[in-house]
Short mmCIF file of N, CA and C in Angstrom, two decimals:
data_model
loop_
_atom_site.label_atom_id
_atom_site.label_comp_id
_atom_site.label_asym_id
_atom_site.label_seq_id
_atom_site.Cartn_x
_atom_site.Cartn_y
_atom_site.Cartn_z
N MET A 15 -4.17 -5.62 16.15
CA MET A 15 -4.47 -6.43 14.98
C MET A 15 -3.16 -7.01 14.44
N PRO A 16 -3.14 -8.27 14.11
CA PRO A 16 -1.91 -8.85 13.56
C PRO A 16 -1.61 -8.29 12.18
N GLY A 17 -0.35 -8.22 11.87
CA GLY A 17 0.06 -7.75 10.55
C GLY A 17 -0.01 -8.86 9.53
N ILE A 18 0.04 -8.46 8.30
CA ILE A 18 0.05 -9.41 7.19
C ILE A 18 1.24 -9.07 6.32
N ARG A 19 1.85 -10.11 5.80
CA ARG A 19 3.00 -9.93 4.91
C ARG A 19 2.77 -10.75 3.65
N GLU A 20 3.14 -10.16 2.53
CA GLU A 20 2.98 -10.83 1.24
C GLU A 20 4.25 -10.61 0.43
N THR A 21 4.72 -11.66 -0.22
CA THR A 21 5.87 -11.56 -1.10
C THR A 21 5.43 -12.01 -2.48
N ARG A 22 5.74 -11.20 -3.47
CA ARG A 22 5.38 -11.51 -4.86
C ARG A 22 6.58 -11.33 -5.77
N ARG A 23 6.70 -12.22 -6.73
CA ARG A 23 7.70 -12.06 -7.79
C ARG A 23 7.00 -11.34 -8.93
N MET A 24 7.55 -10.21 -9.30
CA MET A 24 6.93 -9.36 -10.32
C MET A 24 7.83 -9.30 -11.56
N PRO A 25 7.22 -9.24 -12.75
CA PRO A 25 8.03 -9.16 -13.97
C PRO A 25 8.50 -7.74 -14.29
N TYR A 26 8.34 -6.83 -13.34
CA TYR A 26 8.70 -5.44 -13.54
C TYR A 26 9.94 -5.11 -12.71
N SER A 27 10.65 -4.06 -13.09
CA SER A 27 11.86 -3.68 -12.37
C SER A 27 11.52 -3.09 -11.00
N CYS A 28 12.53 -3.07 -10.14
CA CYS A 28 12.38 -2.44 -8.83
C CYS A 28 11.97 -0.97 -8.99
N GLU A 29 12.59 -0.29 -9.96
CA GLU A 29 12.28 1.12 -10.19
C GLU A 29 10.82 1.31 -10.60
N GLN A 30 10.32 0.43 -11.47
CA GLN A 30 8.93 0.55 -11.90
C GLN A 30 7.97 0.33 -10.73
N MET A 31 8.22 -0.69 -9.94
CA MET A 31 7.32 -0.96 -8.82
C MET A 31 7.45 0.12 -7.75
N PHE A 32 8.65 0.61 -7.53
CA PHE A 32 8.84 1.71 -6.59
C PHE A 32 8.02 2.92 -7.02
N ASP A 33 8.12 3.28 -8.31
CA ASP A 33 7.39 4.44 -8.82
C ASP A 33 5.88 4.27 -8.67
N LEU A 34 5.39 3.07 -8.92
CA LEU A 34 3.95 2.81 -8.79
C LEU A 34 3.51 3.00 -7.34
N VAL A 35 4.23 2.40 -6.41
CA VAL A 35 3.86 2.49 -4.99
C VAL A 35 4.02 3.91 -4.47
N ALA A 36 5.05 4.63 -4.92
CA ALA A 36 5.30 5.99 -4.45
C ALA A 36 4.31 7.01 -5.01
N ASP A 37 3.53 6.64 -6.00
CA ASP A 37 2.58 7.57 -6.62
C ASP A 37 1.26 7.61 -5.84
N VAL A 38 1.36 7.99 -4.58
CA VAL A 38 0.22 8.00 -3.65
C VAL A 38 -0.93 8.85 -4.18
N GLY A 39 -0.63 9.93 -4.86
CA GLY A 39 -1.65 10.82 -5.38
C GLY A 39 -2.63 10.16 -6.35
N ARG A 40 -2.27 9.00 -6.88
CA ARG A 40 -3.14 8.31 -7.84
C ARG A 40 -3.82 7.07 -7.25
N TYR A 41 -3.64 6.82 -5.97
CA TYR A 41 -4.21 5.62 -5.35
C TYR A 41 -5.73 5.50 -5.53
N ALA A 42 -6.43 6.62 -5.46
CA ALA A 42 -7.89 6.57 -5.58
C ALA A 42 -8.33 6.06 -6.95
N GLU A 43 -7.45 6.11 -7.94
CA GLU A 43 -7.78 5.63 -9.29
C GLU A 43 -7.85 4.11 -9.38
N PHE A 44 -7.16 3.42 -8.48
CA PHE A 44 -7.11 1.96 -8.64
C PHE A 44 -7.20 1.14 -7.36
N LEU A 45 -7.05 1.74 -6.20
CA LEU A 45 -7.09 0.96 -4.97
C LEU A 45 -8.50 0.92 -4.39
N PRO A 46 -8.98 -0.27 -4.08
CA PRO A 46 -10.30 -0.38 -3.45
C PRO A 46 -10.29 0.32 -2.09
N TRP A 47 -11.39 0.95 -1.77
CA TRP A 47 -11.65 1.62 -0.50
C TRP A 47 -10.87 2.92 -0.32
N VAL A 48 -10.02 3.29 -1.27
CA VAL A 48 -9.37 4.60 -1.19
C VAL A 48 -10.26 5.58 -1.94
N VAL A 49 -10.85 6.50 -1.19
CA VAL A 49 -11.78 7.47 -1.75
C VAL A 49 -11.03 8.66 -2.34
N ALA A 50 -10.00 9.13 -1.63
CA ALA A 50 -9.23 10.29 -2.09
C ALA A 50 -7.88 10.32 -1.40
N THR A 51 -6.92 10.98 -2.05
CA THR A 51 -5.61 11.22 -1.45
C THR A 51 -5.22 12.67 -1.71
N ARG A 52 -4.39 13.20 -0.83
CA ARG A 52 -3.84 14.54 -1.02
C ARG A 52 -2.40 14.53 -0.55
N VAL A 53 -1.50 14.80 -1.46
CA VAL A 53 -0.08 14.88 -1.13
C VAL A 53 0.20 16.29 -0.64
N LYS A 54 0.59 16.40 0.62
CA LYS A 54 0.84 17.71 1.23
C LYS A 54 2.26 18.20 0.97
N SER A 55 3.22 17.30 0.93
CA SER A 55 4.60 17.63 0.60
C SER A 55 5.25 16.38 0.01
N ASN A 56 6.24 16.61 -0.86
CA ASN A 56 6.87 15.48 -1.52
C ASN A 56 8.27 15.85 -1.95
N SER A 57 9.23 14.99 -1.57
CA SER A 57 10.62 15.15 -2.00
C SER A 57 11.12 13.78 -2.45
N GLU A 58 12.37 13.71 -2.82
CA GLU A 58 12.96 12.43 -3.24
C GLU A 58 12.93 11.40 -2.13
N THR A 59 12.98 11.86 -0.87
CA THR A 59 13.11 10.92 0.24
C THR A 59 11.92 10.87 1.19
N GLU A 60 11.01 11.85 1.12
CA GLU A 60 9.89 11.85 2.07
C GLU A 60 8.66 12.52 1.49
N MET A 61 7.51 11.98 1.87
CA MET A 61 6.23 12.54 1.47
C MET A 61 5.32 12.58 2.70
N ILE A 62 4.50 13.60 2.79
CA ILE A 62 3.44 13.66 3.79
C ILE A 62 2.15 13.65 2.98
N ALA A 63 1.25 12.71 3.29
CA ALA A 63 0.03 12.58 2.49
C ALA A 63 -1.16 12.24 3.37
N ASP A 64 -2.32 12.76 2.97
CA ASP A 64 -3.60 12.41 3.57
C ASP A 64 -4.27 11.36 2.70
N MET A 65 -4.97 10.43 3.34
CA MET A 65 -5.73 9.45 2.60
C MET A 65 -7.10 9.32 3.25
N LEU A 66 -8.13 9.31 2.42
CA LEU A 66 -9.50 9.09 2.88
C LEU A 66 -9.90 7.70 2.41
N VAL A 67 -10.20 6.82 3.37
CA VAL A 67 -10.64 5.47 3.03
C VAL A 67 -12.10 5.34 3.44
N GLY A 68 -12.82 4.50 2.72
CA GLY A 68 -14.22 4.34 3.02
C GLY A 68 -14.76 2.98 2.65
N PHE A 69 -15.76 2.59 3.37
CA PHE A 69 -16.49 1.36 3.10
C PHE A 69 -17.95 1.65 3.38
N LYS A 70 -18.75 1.61 2.32
CA LYS A 70 -20.17 2.01 2.41
C LYS A 70 -20.26 3.43 2.95
N ALA A 71 -20.98 3.66 4.05
CA ALA A 71 -21.17 5.02 4.56
C ALA A 71 -20.07 5.46 5.52
N ILE A 72 -19.12 4.59 5.84
CA ILE A 72 -18.07 4.91 6.79
C ILE A 72 -16.87 5.50 6.07
N ARG A 73 -16.37 6.62 6.57
CA ARG A 73 -15.20 7.28 5.99
C ARG A 73 -14.21 7.61 7.11
N GLU A 74 -12.94 7.39 6.85
CA GLU A 74 -11.88 7.73 7.80
C GLU A 74 -10.73 8.39 7.05
N LYS A 75 -10.22 9.49 7.60
CA LYS A 75 -9.09 10.20 7.00
C LYS A 75 -7.89 10.06 7.93
N PHE A 76 -6.72 9.87 7.35
CA PHE A 76 -5.51 9.83 8.14
C PHE A 76 -4.35 10.41 7.36
N THR A 77 -3.32 10.81 8.09
CA THR A 77 -2.12 11.39 7.51
C THR A 77 -0.95 10.48 7.80
N SER A 78 -0.09 10.29 6.81
CA SER A 78 1.08 9.43 6.96
C SER A 78 2.34 10.12 6.45
N ARG A 79 3.45 9.69 7.01
CA ARG A 79 4.77 10.08 6.52
C ARG A 79 5.30 8.89 5.72
N VAL A 80 5.67 9.15 4.49
CA VAL A 80 6.15 8.11 3.59
C VAL A 80 7.65 8.35 3.38
N GLN A 81 8.46 7.43 3.87
CA GLN A 81 9.90 7.52 3.69
C GLN A 81 10.28 6.68 2.47
N LYS A 82 11.04 7.30 1.57
CA LYS A 82 11.36 6.65 0.30
C LYS A 82 12.87 6.52 0.13
N HIS A 83 13.28 5.34 -0.28
CA HIS A 83 14.69 5.11 -0.62
C HIS A 83 14.69 4.36 -1.95
N ARG A 84 14.70 5.15 -3.04
CA ARG A 84 14.55 4.60 -4.39
C ARG A 84 15.78 3.84 -4.80
N PRO A 85 15.66 2.65 -5.35
CA PRO A 85 14.46 1.86 -5.64
C PRO A 85 14.27 0.71 -4.66
N ASP A 86 14.85 0.82 -3.44
CA ASP A 86 14.90 -0.33 -2.54
C ASP A 86 13.69 -0.51 -1.62
N TYR A 87 13.19 0.59 -1.05
CA TYR A 87 12.08 0.42 -0.11
C TYR A 87 11.29 1.71 0.08
N ILE A 88 10.07 1.51 0.60
CA ILE A 88 9.18 2.59 1.01
C ILE A 88 8.60 2.18 2.36
N ASN A 89 8.69 3.07 3.35
CA ASN A 89 8.11 2.82 4.67
C ASN A 89 7.07 3.89 4.95
N VAL A 90 5.93 3.47 5.45
CA VAL A 90 4.83 4.38 5.75
C VAL A 90 4.56 4.36 7.25
N HIS A 91 4.51 5.57 7.85
CA HIS A 91 4.28 5.69 9.29
C HIS A 91 3.11 6.63 9.54
N TYR A 92 2.21 6.21 10.37
CA TYR A 92 1.03 6.97 10.74
C TYR A 92 1.42 8.23 11.52
N ILE A 93 0.77 9.35 11.17
CA ILE A 93 0.99 10.61 11.89
C ILE A 93 -0.26 11.01 12.66
N ASP A 94 -1.42 11.04 11.96
CA ASP A 94 -2.61 11.61 12.58
C ASP A 94 -3.86 11.07 11.91
N GLY A 95 -4.94 11.01 12.68
CA GLY A 95 -6.23 10.61 12.13
C GLY A 95 -6.98 9.71 13.09
N GLN A 96 -7.93 8.98 12.56
CA GLN A 96 -8.79 8.14 13.38
C GLN A 96 -8.23 6.73 13.62
N LEU A 97 -7.11 6.44 13.01
CA LEU A 97 -6.47 5.16 13.27
C LEU A 97 -5.77 5.22 14.62
N ARG A 98 -5.54 4.09 15.20
CA ARG A 98 -4.72 4.04 16.39
C ARG A 98 -3.25 3.92 15.98
N ASP A 99 -3.01 3.15 14.92
CA ASP A 99 -1.64 2.93 14.46
C ASP A 99 -1.67 2.44 13.02
N LEU A 100 -0.61 2.74 12.28
CA LEU A 100 -0.45 2.24 10.91
C LEU A 100 1.03 2.23 10.59
N ASP A 101 1.50 1.10 10.19
CA ASP A 101 2.86 0.97 9.68
C ASP A 101 2.80 -0.01 8.52
N ASN A 102 3.43 0.38 7.43
CA ASN A 102 3.60 -0.60 6.36
C ASN A 102 4.91 -0.34 5.66
N SER A 103 5.40 -1.38 5.03
CA SER A 103 6.66 -1.27 4.32
C SER A 103 6.61 -2.05 3.03
N TRP A 104 7.29 -1.53 2.05
CA TRP A 104 7.47 -2.15 0.75
C TRP A 104 8.96 -2.30 0.52
N THR A 105 9.40 -3.49 0.17
CA THR A 105 10.79 -3.72 -0.18
C THR A 105 10.84 -4.30 -1.59
N PHE A 106 11.76 -3.79 -2.39
CA PHE A 106 11.89 -4.22 -3.79
C PHE A 106 13.30 -4.77 -3.99
N ARG A 107 13.40 -6.03 -4.38
CA ARG A 107 14.70 -6.66 -4.62
C ARG A 107 14.75 -7.20 -6.03
N PRO A 108 15.83 -6.90 -6.77
CA PRO A 108 15.94 -7.45 -8.13
C PRO A 108 16.09 -8.97 -8.07
N ILE A 109 15.53 -9.64 -9.07
CA ILE A 109 15.68 -11.09 -9.14
C ILE A 109 16.41 -11.46 -10.42
N GLU A 110 17.11 -12.57 -10.35
CA GLU A 110 17.88 -13.03 -11.49
C GLU A 110 16.96 -13.27 -12.67
N GLY A 111 17.38 -12.82 -13.83
CA GLY A 111 16.57 -13.00 -15.03
C GLY A 111 15.61 -11.84 -15.28
N GLY A 112 15.62 -10.84 -14.41
CA GLY A 112 14.75 -9.67 -14.59
C GLY A 112 13.58 -9.69 -13.63
N GLY A 113 12.99 -8.54 -13.47
CA GLY A 113 11.87 -8.40 -12.55
C GLY A 113 12.36 -8.13 -11.13
N CYS A 114 11.43 -8.21 -10.20
CA CYS A 114 11.79 -7.96 -8.81
C CYS A 114 10.91 -8.78 -7.89
N GLU A 115 11.40 -8.93 -6.68
CA GLU A 115 10.61 -9.53 -5.62
C GLU A 115 10.10 -8.37 -4.77
N LEU A 116 8.81 -8.32 -4.61
CA LEU A 116 8.16 -7.26 -3.84
C LEU A 116 7.71 -7.87 -2.52
N ASP A 117 8.11 -7.26 -1.44
CA ASP A 117 7.71 -7.71 -0.11
C ASP A 117 6.91 -6.59 0.53
N PHE A 118 5.67 -6.88 0.92
CA PHE A 118 4.77 -5.87 1.47
C PHE A 118 4.29 -6.35 2.83
N CYS A 119 4.40 -5.48 3.81
CA CYS A 119 3.97 -5.81 5.17
C CYS A 119 3.14 -4.64 5.69
N VAL A 120 2.02 -4.96 6.33
CA VAL A 120 1.17 -3.90 6.89
C VAL A 120 0.64 -4.33 8.25
N ASP A 121 0.54 -3.36 9.13
CA ASP A 121 -0.02 -3.58 10.46
C ASP A 121 -0.73 -2.29 10.86
N PHE A 122 -2.03 -2.39 11.16
CA PHE A 122 -2.74 -1.19 11.60
C PHE A 122 -3.92 -1.55 12.48
N THR A 123 -4.33 -0.59 13.29
CA THR A 123 -5.50 -0.73 14.14
C THR A 123 -6.30 0.56 14.06
N PHE A 124 -7.61 0.43 14.16
CA PHE A 124 -8.52 1.57 14.11
C PHE A 124 -8.96 1.96 15.52
N ARG A 125 -9.21 3.24 15.71
CA ARG A 125 -9.85 3.70 16.94
C ARG A 125 -11.36 3.44 16.87
N ASN A 126 -11.91 3.59 15.66
CA ASN A 126 -13.34 3.39 15.44
C ASN A 126 -13.67 1.90 15.60
N PRO A 127 -14.50 1.54 16.58
CA PRO A 127 -14.78 0.12 16.82
C PRO A 127 -15.51 -0.56 15.65
N ILE A 128 -16.28 0.21 14.89
CA ILE A 128 -16.97 -0.37 13.73
C ILE A 128 -15.95 -0.75 12.67
N PHE A 129 -15.03 0.18 12.36
CA PHE A 129 -13.98 -0.13 11.39
C PHE A 129 -13.11 -1.28 11.89
N GLU A 130 -12.81 -1.29 13.18
CA GLU A 130 -11.97 -2.35 13.74
C GLU A 130 -12.65 -3.71 13.57
N ALA A 131 -13.95 -3.77 13.84
CA ALA A 131 -14.70 -5.03 13.67
C ALA A 131 -14.72 -5.46 12.21
N LEU A 132 -14.96 -4.51 11.30
CA LEU A 132 -14.96 -4.83 9.87
C LEU A 132 -13.57 -5.29 9.43
N ALA A 133 -12.55 -4.58 9.89
CA ALA A 133 -11.19 -4.94 9.51
C ALA A 133 -10.84 -6.33 10.00
N GLY A 134 -11.26 -6.65 11.21
CA GLY A 134 -10.98 -7.97 11.75
C GLY A 134 -11.60 -9.08 10.92
N GLN A 135 -12.79 -8.84 10.38
CA GLN A 135 -13.49 -9.85 9.58
C GLN A 135 -12.96 -9.94 8.16
N TYR A 136 -12.54 -8.81 7.60
CA TYR A 136 -12.23 -8.76 6.17
C TYR A 136 -10.79 -8.39 5.84
N PHE A 137 -9.96 -8.21 6.86
CA PHE A 137 -8.63 -7.67 6.63
C PHE A 137 -7.80 -8.52 5.67
N ASP A 138 -7.75 -9.81 5.88
CA ASP A 138 -6.93 -10.66 5.03
C ASP A 138 -7.39 -10.59 3.57
N ARG A 139 -8.68 -10.70 3.35
CA ARG A 139 -9.23 -10.63 1.98
C ARG A 139 -9.01 -9.24 1.38
N ALA A 140 -9.22 -8.20 2.16
CA ALA A 140 -9.02 -6.83 1.67
C ALA A 140 -7.56 -6.58 1.34
N PHE A 141 -6.67 -7.07 2.18
CA PHE A 141 -5.23 -6.92 1.94
C PHE A 141 -4.85 -7.57 0.62
N ARG A 142 -5.28 -8.78 0.39
CA ARG A 142 -4.94 -9.48 -0.85
C ARG A 142 -5.53 -8.77 -2.06
N ARG A 143 -6.73 -8.21 -1.90
CA ARG A 143 -7.34 -7.46 -2.99
C ARG A 143 -6.54 -6.21 -3.32
N MET A 144 -6.00 -5.57 -2.29
CA MET A 144 -5.17 -4.38 -2.52
C MET A 144 -3.87 -4.75 -3.23
N VAL A 145 -3.23 -5.85 -2.83
CA VAL A 145 -2.01 -6.29 -3.50
C VAL A 145 -2.31 -6.59 -4.96
N GLU A 146 -3.44 -7.25 -5.22
CA GLU A 146 -3.84 -7.54 -6.60
C GLU A 146 -4.08 -6.25 -7.39
N ALA A 147 -4.62 -5.22 -6.72
CA ALA A 147 -4.85 -3.94 -7.39
C ALA A 147 -3.52 -3.32 -7.83
N PHE A 148 -2.49 -3.44 -7.01
CA PHE A 148 -1.17 -2.95 -7.41
C PHE A 148 -0.63 -3.75 -8.59
N GLU A 149 -0.83 -5.06 -8.58
CA GLU A 149 -0.39 -5.89 -9.70
C GLU A 149 -1.10 -5.49 -10.99
N GLN A 150 -2.41 -5.29 -10.90
CA GLN A 150 -3.19 -4.90 -12.08
C GLN A 150 -2.77 -3.52 -12.57
N ARG A 151 -2.50 -2.62 -11.65
CA ARG A 151 -2.05 -1.28 -12.04
C ARG A 151 -0.70 -1.35 -12.75
N ALA A 152 0.19 -2.21 -12.28
CA ALA A 152 1.49 -2.38 -12.94
C ALA A 152 1.29 -2.87 -14.37
N ALA A 153 0.37 -3.80 -14.57
CA ALA A 153 0.10 -4.31 -15.92
C ALA A 153 -0.43 -3.20 -16.83
N VAL A 154 -1.28 -2.33 -16.30
CA VAL A 154 -1.81 -1.21 -17.07
C VAL A 154 -0.69 -0.23 -17.44
N LEU A 155 0.16 0.09 -16.47
CA LEU A 155 1.21 1.08 -16.69
C LEU A 155 2.38 0.55 -17.51
N TYR A 156 2.75 -0.70 -17.28
CA TYR A 156 3.98 -1.22 -17.85
C TYR A 156 3.78 -2.36 -18.85
N GLY A 157 2.54 -2.74 -19.10
CA GLY A 157 2.26 -3.82 -20.02
C GLY A 157 2.00 -5.12 -19.28
N ALA A 158 1.22 -5.98 -19.91
CA ALA A 158 0.89 -7.27 -19.30
C ALA A 158 2.17 -8.05 -19.06
N PRO A 159 2.23 -8.76 -17.95
CA PRO A 159 3.45 -9.49 -17.62
C PRO A 159 3.72 -10.61 -18.62
N PRO A 160 4.99 -10.77 -19.02
CA PRO A 160 5.34 -11.83 -19.96
C PRO A 160 5.34 -13.19 -19.31
N VAL A 161 5.45 -13.23 -17.97
CA VAL A 161 5.40 -14.49 -17.23
C VAL A 161 4.42 -14.32 -16.10
N SER A 162 3.90 -15.42 -15.56
CA SER A 162 2.94 -15.32 -14.48
C SER A 162 3.64 -14.93 -13.20
N THR A 163 2.90 -14.24 -12.31
CA THR A 163 3.44 -13.88 -10.99
C THR A 163 3.10 -15.00 -10.04
N SER A 164 3.85 -15.07 -8.97
CA SER A 164 3.57 -16.10 -7.97
C SER A 164 3.55 -15.45 -6.60
N ALA A 165 2.83 -16.04 -5.68
CA ALA A 165 2.72 -15.50 -4.34
C ALA A 165 3.27 -16.49 -3.34
N THR A 166 3.90 -15.93 -2.32
CA THR A 166 4.29 -16.71 -1.16
C THR A 166 3.96 -15.86 0.04
N GLY A 167 3.65 -16.44 1.12
CA GLY A 167 3.41 -15.60 2.29
C GLY A 167 2.28 -15.96 3.08
#
């Protein structure tokens, strides 16, 4: 499956966006299709976490290693589960005048042919909805943005 990349200018600091993305244990509260998460281990630089994703009656669980380098980037690598592969990365760069540029890239494939077919049809729309969910979560946690965000990608 081809990867997707999105770049957004955010009115929040790199540290704020890093903290939001690194808070995997709360993803089920705001991310669509995330049913549950369980953080198995967590340090300043690495986390091992399980995530249960679902769409209608289909559920898939997978485990990932999350490498963290605060406040610059977060890289996620697939360890185990029903996926064939999963890699994603978040990069946070400060921008002049405040805020940060967030660069998000994801590439994954499913072993389950039903999930793979669904992902192929809806992946782009689902990806954009997830990025929007992070933006909305930032507004809830840090206040509504004083300026509008823009997308490129």
